[in-house]
Structure formats: structure tokens, C-alpha cells
Amino acid sequence: MSDAAQPTAAEVRAAAEAVKTALDRHLAAVERRSGEEDPAVYDAFNELAAAAEAYDELLYDRYDEVTPFEIPGEDTLPPYTGPEEPSALSVLIRRDYAVAEPQRLMAQARRVEAADEDAPGAGASGTVHGALGLLFGEFEPDEIASRHKEFGLEEGDSTLWVTAADESAEPGEWLEAPFEQVDPERVVCRFDVSAVFDEEFDDGGDDEDDEDDEDDEDEGEDGEADLPDLDEDLDTDLDTDLDEDGEPARLEADR
């Protein structure tokens, strides 16, 4: 940063004073709070976080120095302000996947395409885009989530939000923009799944785990051990599950 753009010493001092003031207000709000989700405490918390972040930035810009404060991100929900007895609710789900094995994905789609005379467009399974359309049209999202490896997918982050409403939406009311009007203050609960949570408890693994990883790498280092023959592998994965009568289970999901 150039000298002309640097904050002055007075600006840094003023930011420090703002942190002190915000700290006093936060403590006063905590001492007077009326419950665990008192909005006054929530507001004071946000003001303190903003003041601390501003001071941290100015201190670094002026003196190339940092504070020991860790400013929380915006990943927490505000206090719930929805109806105490909701008469309707919406469940919002997001699941991210990486297409880890495109050939496996398309092979699965070919099986669906061959078994379904009404499958959209001849040869749709020949592209990743078309294969995804076939599979998500054939299987429920929960089944894809539980069998994602069979479809050549790799799980990413996922989240589920339950939001409360005063009344049910009219049919077709939100279909054009289903996720635009989510009110965070009406979220009853949420459940998040992310690899970042696992990293908090991962110390790098022990020696035994490292040896197992090396063995796995040796077995598949030529790139053919994991998938020697795609169609044969798929037949084995899909057709060896038995139903109650001892017969091979069908690929198609019950819709």
C-alpha cells in the first residue's frame, strides 16, 4: 500500500477507541440480556466484531501489525423471529458433487437409457450433461446421495435448512425462483456437512494410516487397478445385490 493511502495514526487510535466502546456495550448487553437469543446481545456482538475487524485492518495498514482477535464469519444464523407455531415449512437442501469418473457416470446412464423406452433423446448418455439429466431423472436425490460412488460422483459440502412459514405457498407460486426469498430469521434449524469440519479433528493420521494409503497407491498406481473393465465392473456393482427372494436386485429405483 502506498504512503498516500495509508491510514493516519489518529485513524488507528480512533478505531482502537471504537473497539473499547463496542466492548463495553457488548458486556452491558450481556449483563442485561433477557434470554439466550436476546437480539440486543446479537446486535452488540456484531458491532464488536465489525469494530475489531476495522481496527485490525487499519493497524496492519499503518504499522504492519496484527491483533490476536479471530473475527467470526457470517456462517451463523440470526435469532429466530418466525412464528412460534408454524403452520407450514420449507426444506431447502443443497448437495455438491464433483464428477470424479465421467465414464462410469455415462455407463450408468446408458443402462438407464437402454431400459427406458421413454428416455429423452437418443444418445443422451453420450455426454456428461445428458448422463446427469438421465440419472437425476431416474433416481431420487436421496438415492443418488447414498449411491454417489456408483454414479462416478464425489461428495462435496451439503446443507439442509428447515424454514417456517405462516401459511403454505400457493401451487406454482415460487417455482420460477425457488431460493430467492429465504429469510434467515425464519430458519428453524440447519444441518451442515463439510470436509472442513473433519480437518479440525485431523492431526494428519498415524503411521498405520499412512502405510494403508501407500498400499492403496501401489495397487492402483497404473490407473487400471481401480477400473479394469468399466462395463464388467458396473455389472458386478449393480447386479450382485440380492432381493428378498435371492434374485438379483433391479437397477431401477422404485418411484
Short mmCIF file of C-alpha atoms in Angstrom, two decimals:
data_model
loop_
_atom_site.label_atom_id
_atom_site.label_comp_id
_atom_site.label_asym_id
_atom_site.label_seq_id
_atom_site.Cartn_x
_atom_site.Cartn_y
_atom_site.Cartn_z
CA MET A 1 0.00 0.00 0.00
CA SER A 2 1.35 3.47 -0.84
CA ASP A 3 2.08 6.05 1.85
CA ALA A 4 -0.71 8.27 0.50
CA ALA A 5 -3.30 5.50 1.00
CA GLN A 6 -2.16 4.54 4.49
CA PRO A 7 -4.40 5.46 7.42
CA THR A 8 -3.12 8.08 9.83
CA ALA A 9 -2.08 7.34 13.38
CA ALA A 10 -5.15 9.26 14.54
CA GLU A 11 -7.43 6.98 12.49
CA VAL A 12 -5.86 3.91 14.04
CA ARG A 13 -6.27 5.41 17.51
CA ALA A 14 -9.93 6.21 16.78
CA ALA A 15 -10.53 2.63 15.63
CA ALA A 16 -8.99 1.35 18.87
CA GLU A 17 -11.31 3.59 20.87
CA ALA A 18 -14.26 2.27 18.86
CA VAL A 19 -13.30 -1.29 19.87
CA LYS A 20 -13.22 -0.26 23.53
CA THR A 21 -16.64 1.35 23.25
CA ALA A 22 -18.11 -1.66 21.44
CA LEU A 23 -16.61 -3.97 24.06
CA ASP A 24 -18.29 -2.02 26.87
CA ARG A 25 -21.63 -2.07 25.02
CA HIS A 26 -21.37 -5.81 24.42
CA LEU A 27 -20.69 -6.51 28.10
CA ALA A 28 -23.60 -4.27 29.14
CA ALA A 29 -25.93 -6.07 26.72
CA VAL A 30 -24.82 -9.46 28.05
CA GLU A 31 -25.40 -8.35 31.64
CA ARG A 32 -28.94 -7.17 30.77
CA ARG A 33 -29.90 -9.98 28.40
CA SER A 34 -33.40 -11.39 28.69
CA GLY A 35 -32.65 -14.84 27.26
CA GLU A 36 -30.23 -16.95 25.28
CA GLU A 37 -31.23 -15.29 21.99
CA ASP A 38 -31.59 -11.70 23.09
CA PRO A 39 -31.43 -9.53 19.92
CA ALA A 40 -29.63 -6.77 21.85
CA VAL A 41 -26.75 -9.14 22.56
CA TYR A 42 -26.72 -10.25 18.94
CA ASP A 43 -26.52 -6.64 17.72
CA ALA A 44 -23.80 -5.76 20.24
CA PHE A 45 -21.83 -8.83 19.18
CA ASN A 46 -21.95 -7.79 15.52
CA GLU A 47 -20.92 -4.23 16.38
CA LEU A 48 -17.95 -5.51 18.38
CA ALA A 49 -16.90 -7.85 15.57
CA ALA A 50 -17.12 -5.04 13.00
CA ALA A 51 -15.14 -2.64 15.19
CA ALA A 52 -12.44 -5.23 15.88
CA GLU A 53 -12.14 -6.07 12.18
CA ALA A 54 -11.84 -2.40 11.22
CA TYR A 55 -9.15 -1.84 13.86
CA ASP A 56 -7.26 -4.93 12.76
CA GLU A 57 -7.18 -3.76 9.14
CA LEU A 58 -6.09 -0.19 9.99
CA LEU A 59 -3.43 -1.44 12.39
CA TYR A 60 -1.98 -3.67 9.70
CA ASP A 61 -2.11 -0.99 7.01
CA ARG A 62 -0.43 1.59 9.21
CA TYR A 63 2.04 -0.46 11.28
CA ASP A 64 2.16 -3.86 9.54
CA GLU A 65 0.94 -5.36 12.81
CA VAL A 66 -2.00 -7.66 13.66
CA THR A 67 -4.25 -8.37 16.65
CA PRO A 68 -4.92 -11.74 18.32
CA PHE A 69 -8.64 -11.44 17.55
CA GLU A 70 -10.31 -14.01 15.31
CA ILE A 71 -13.28 -12.36 13.62
CA PRO A 72 -16.11 -14.87 13.05
CA GLY A 73 -17.55 -15.17 9.57
CA GLU A 74 -21.17 -14.83 8.51
CA ASP A 75 -21.88 -18.56 8.77
CA THR A 76 -24.19 -18.31 11.77
CA LEU A 77 -27.89 -17.62 11.63
CA PRO A 78 -29.58 -14.65 13.31
CA PRO A 79 -32.04 -15.28 16.14
CA TYR A 80 -35.27 -16.98 15.06
CA THR A 81 -38.14 -14.50 14.64
CA GLY A 82 -40.64 -16.72 12.83
CA PRO A 83 -43.99 -17.96 14.14
CA GLU A 84 -43.94 -19.87 17.43
CA GLU A 85 -46.33 -22.44 15.96
CA PRO A 86 -45.55 -22.63 12.22
CA SER A 87 -48.41 -23.88 10.08
CA ALA A 88 -46.14 -24.61 7.10
CA LEU A 89 -42.49 -25.20 6.42
CA SER A 90 -39.98 -25.44 3.59
CA VAL A 91 -36.99 -27.76 3.48
CA LEU A 92 -34.09 -26.37 1.44
CA ILE A 93 -31.35 -28.82 0.51
CA ARG A 94 -28.10 -28.27 -1.33
CA ARG A 95 -25.67 -31.09 -2.13
CA ASP A 96 -22.48 -30.53 -4.11
CA TYR A 97 -20.79 -33.24 -6.16
CA ALA A 98 -17.70 -33.48 -8.33
CA VAL A 99 -17.89 -35.64 -11.45
CA ALA A 100 -14.96 -37.85 -10.46
CA GLU A 101 -15.45 -40.63 -13.05
CA PRO A 102 -17.24 -39.38 -16.20
CA GLN A 103 -17.01 -42.77 -17.94
CA ARG A 104 -18.69 -44.53 -15.03
CA LEU A 105 -21.37 -41.84 -14.96
CA MET A 106 -22.14 -42.25 -18.65
CA ALA A 107 -22.07 -46.05 -18.41
CA GLN A 108 -24.72 -45.91 -15.70
CA ALA A 109 -26.77 -43.56 -17.84
CA ARG A 110 -26.54 -45.96 -20.79
CA ARG A 111 -28.07 -48.70 -18.66
CA VAL A 112 -30.99 -46.43 -17.77
CA GLU A 113 -31.33 -45.36 -21.39
CA ALA A 114 -31.40 -48.96 -22.61
CA ALA A 115 -34.06 -49.96 -20.09
CA ASP A 116 -36.31 -46.94 -20.59
CA GLU A 117 -38.05 -46.58 -23.93
CA ASP A 118 -39.18 -43.07 -22.96
CA ALA A 119 -35.66 -41.84 -22.17
CA PRO A 120 -35.24 -38.31 -23.59
CA GLY A 121 -33.25 -38.15 -26.82
CA ALA A 122 -31.26 -40.94 -28.37
CA GLY A 123 -27.68 -40.97 -27.17
CA ALA A 124 -28.19 -38.56 -24.28
CA SER A 125 -25.93 -40.81 -22.22
CA GLY A 126 -23.01 -39.97 -24.52
CA THR A 127 -22.29 -36.71 -22.73
CA VAL A 128 -21.80 -35.86 -19.07
CA HIS A 129 -24.57 -33.26 -19.31
CA GLY A 130 -27.00 -35.75 -20.80
CA ALA A 131 -25.99 -38.53 -18.41
CA LEU A 132 -26.64 -36.31 -15.41
CA GLY A 133 -30.10 -35.49 -16.75
CA LEU A 134 -30.90 -39.18 -17.21
CA LEU A 135 -29.70 -40.24 -13.78
CA PHE A 136 -31.31 -37.42 -11.82
CA GLY A 137 -34.50 -38.01 -13.77
CA GLU A 138 -34.48 -41.71 -12.93
CA PHE A 139 -33.35 -41.73 -9.30
CA GLU A 140 -34.46 -39.77 -6.25
CA PRO A 141 -31.84 -37.30 -4.90
CA ASP A 142 -31.55 -39.27 -1.65
CA GLU A 143 -30.73 -42.45 -3.57
CA ILE A 144 -28.10 -40.67 -5.62
CA ALA A 145 -26.62 -39.33 -2.37
CA SER A 146 -26.39 -42.83 -0.89
CA ARG A 147 -25.02 -44.39 -4.12
CA HIS A 148 -22.96 -41.49 -5.45
CA LYS A 149 -19.81 -43.58 -5.92
CA GLU A 150 -21.69 -45.97 -8.21
CA PHE A 151 -22.54 -42.99 -10.41
CA GLY A 152 -18.97 -41.73 -10.58
CA LEU A 153 -19.65 -38.79 -8.28
CA GLU A 154 -17.66 -37.48 -5.34
CA GLU A 155 -19.43 -35.77 -2.45
CA GLY A 156 -18.75 -32.15 -1.60
CA ASP A 157 -20.39 -29.92 1.00
CA SER A 158 -24.08 -30.23 1.76
CA THR A 159 -26.60 -28.35 3.86
CA LEU A 160 -30.24 -28.67 4.86
CA TRP A 161 -32.34 -25.76 6.13
CA VAL A 162 -35.80 -26.04 7.65
CA THR A 163 -37.66 -22.73 7.39
CA ALA A 164 -41.01 -21.86 8.99
CA ALA A 165 -43.91 -20.08 7.29
CA ASP A 166 -47.25 -18.65 8.38
CA GLU A 167 -49.09 -20.45 5.61
CA SER A 168 -48.42 -22.81 2.74
CA ALA A 169 -47.43 -21.31 -0.61
CA GLU A 170 -49.86 -21.43 -3.48
CA PRO A 171 -49.18 -24.12 -6.10
CA GLY A 172 -46.54 -22.87 -8.52
CA GLU A 173 -46.02 -19.65 -6.55
CA TRP A 174 -42.24 -19.90 -6.15
CA LEU A 175 -41.20 -22.31 -8.91
CA GLU A 176 -39.59 -19.60 -11.08
CA ALA A 177 -37.25 -18.51 -8.26
CA PRO A 178 -37.37 -21.15 -5.51
CA PHE A 179 -34.38 -19.95 -3.47
CA GLU A 180 -34.52 -16.16 -3.72
CA GLN A 181 -36.75 -15.32 -0.78
CA VAL A 182 -35.20 -17.31 2.06
CA ASP A 183 -35.44 -15.39 5.34
CA PRO A 184 -32.56 -16.44 7.65
CA GLU A 185 -34.59 -15.31 10.66
CA ARG A 186 -37.20 -17.99 9.89
CA VAL A 187 -34.76 -20.88 9.78
CA VAL A 188 -35.86 -23.33 12.47
CA CYS A 189 -32.72 -25.45 12.20
CA ARG A 190 -29.95 -26.32 9.77
CA PHE A 191 -27.57 -29.22 9.28
CA ASP A 192 -24.24 -28.81 7.51
CA VAL A 193 -21.81 -31.44 6.24
CA SER A 194 -18.35 -30.39 5.06
CA ALA A 195 -14.85 -31.80 4.86
CA VAL A 196 -13.67 -28.64 6.62
CA PHE A 197 -15.21 -29.97 9.85
CA ASP A 198 -13.19 -33.18 9.53
CA GLU A 199 -9.98 -31.19 9.15
CA GLU A 200 -10.49 -29.69 12.60
CA PHE A 201 -10.08 -33.15 14.14
CA ASP A 202 -7.49 -34.48 11.69
CA ASP A 203 -3.93 -34.43 13.04
CA GLY A 204 -2.51 -35.82 9.83
CA GLY A 205 -3.16 -39.50 10.62
CA ASP A 206 -0.89 -42.06 12.28
CA ASP A 207 1.82 -44.18 10.71
CA GLU A 208 -0.55 -47.11 10.24
CA ASP A 209 -2.94 -44.99 8.19
CA ASP A 210 -0.05 -43.73 6.09
CA GLU A 211 1.04 -47.30 5.34
CA ASP A 212 -2.51 -48.19 4.28
CA ASP A 213 -2.57 -45.19 1.94
CA GLU A 214 0.74 -46.24 0.40
CA ASP A 215 -0.57 -49.78 -0.16
CA ASP A 216 -3.66 -48.37 -1.89
CA GLU A 217 -1.48 -46.21 -4.13
CA ASP A 218 0.69 -49.19 -5.08
CA GLU A 219 -2.34 -51.25 -6.04
CA GLY A 220 -3.73 -48.57 -8.35
CA GLU A 221 -0.69 -46.64 -9.50
CA ASP A 222 -1.07 -47.72 -13.15
CA GLY A 223 -4.59 -46.29 -13.22
CA GLU A 224 -6.12 -49.63 -14.23
CA ALA A 225 -6.43 -51.49 -10.94
CA ASP A 226 -9.45 -49.48 -9.79
CA LEU A 227 -11.38 -49.85 -13.06
CA PRO A 228 -10.00 -52.74 -15.16
CA ASP A 229 -13.12 -53.05 -17.24
CA LEU A 230 -15.80 -50.40 -16.72
CA ASP A 231 -18.82 -52.31 -18.02
CA GLU A 232 -17.82 -55.50 -16.21
CA ASP A 233 -17.22 -53.54 -13.00
CA LEU A 234 -20.61 -51.87 -13.29
CA ASP A 235 -22.35 -55.19 -13.83
CA THR A 236 -20.68 -56.53 -10.70
CA ASP A 237 -21.58 -53.47 -8.62
CA LEU A 238 -25.18 -53.30 -9.70
CA ASP A 239 -26.30 -56.85 -10.29
CA THR A 240 -24.90 -58.71 -7.29
CA ASP A 241 -27.24 -57.05 -4.77
CA LEU A 242 -29.93 -59.63 -3.99
CA ASP A 243 -33.55 -59.01 -3.18
CA GLU A 244 -35.59 -60.89 -0.59
CA ASP A 245 -36.13 -63.88 -2.95
CA GLY A 246 -32.43 -64.26 -3.60
CA GLU A 247 -32.75 -62.83 -7.09
CA PRO A 248 -30.50 -60.04 -8.37
CA ALA A 249 -31.91 -56.66 -7.44
CA ARG A 250 -33.08 -54.37 -10.27
CA LEU A 251 -31.20 -51.21 -11.13
CA GLU A 252 -34.31 -49.09 -11.48
CA ALA A 253 -35.38 -47.27 -8.31
CA ASP A 254 -38.99 -47.53 -7.14
CA ARG A 255 -40.50 -44.21 -7.95
#
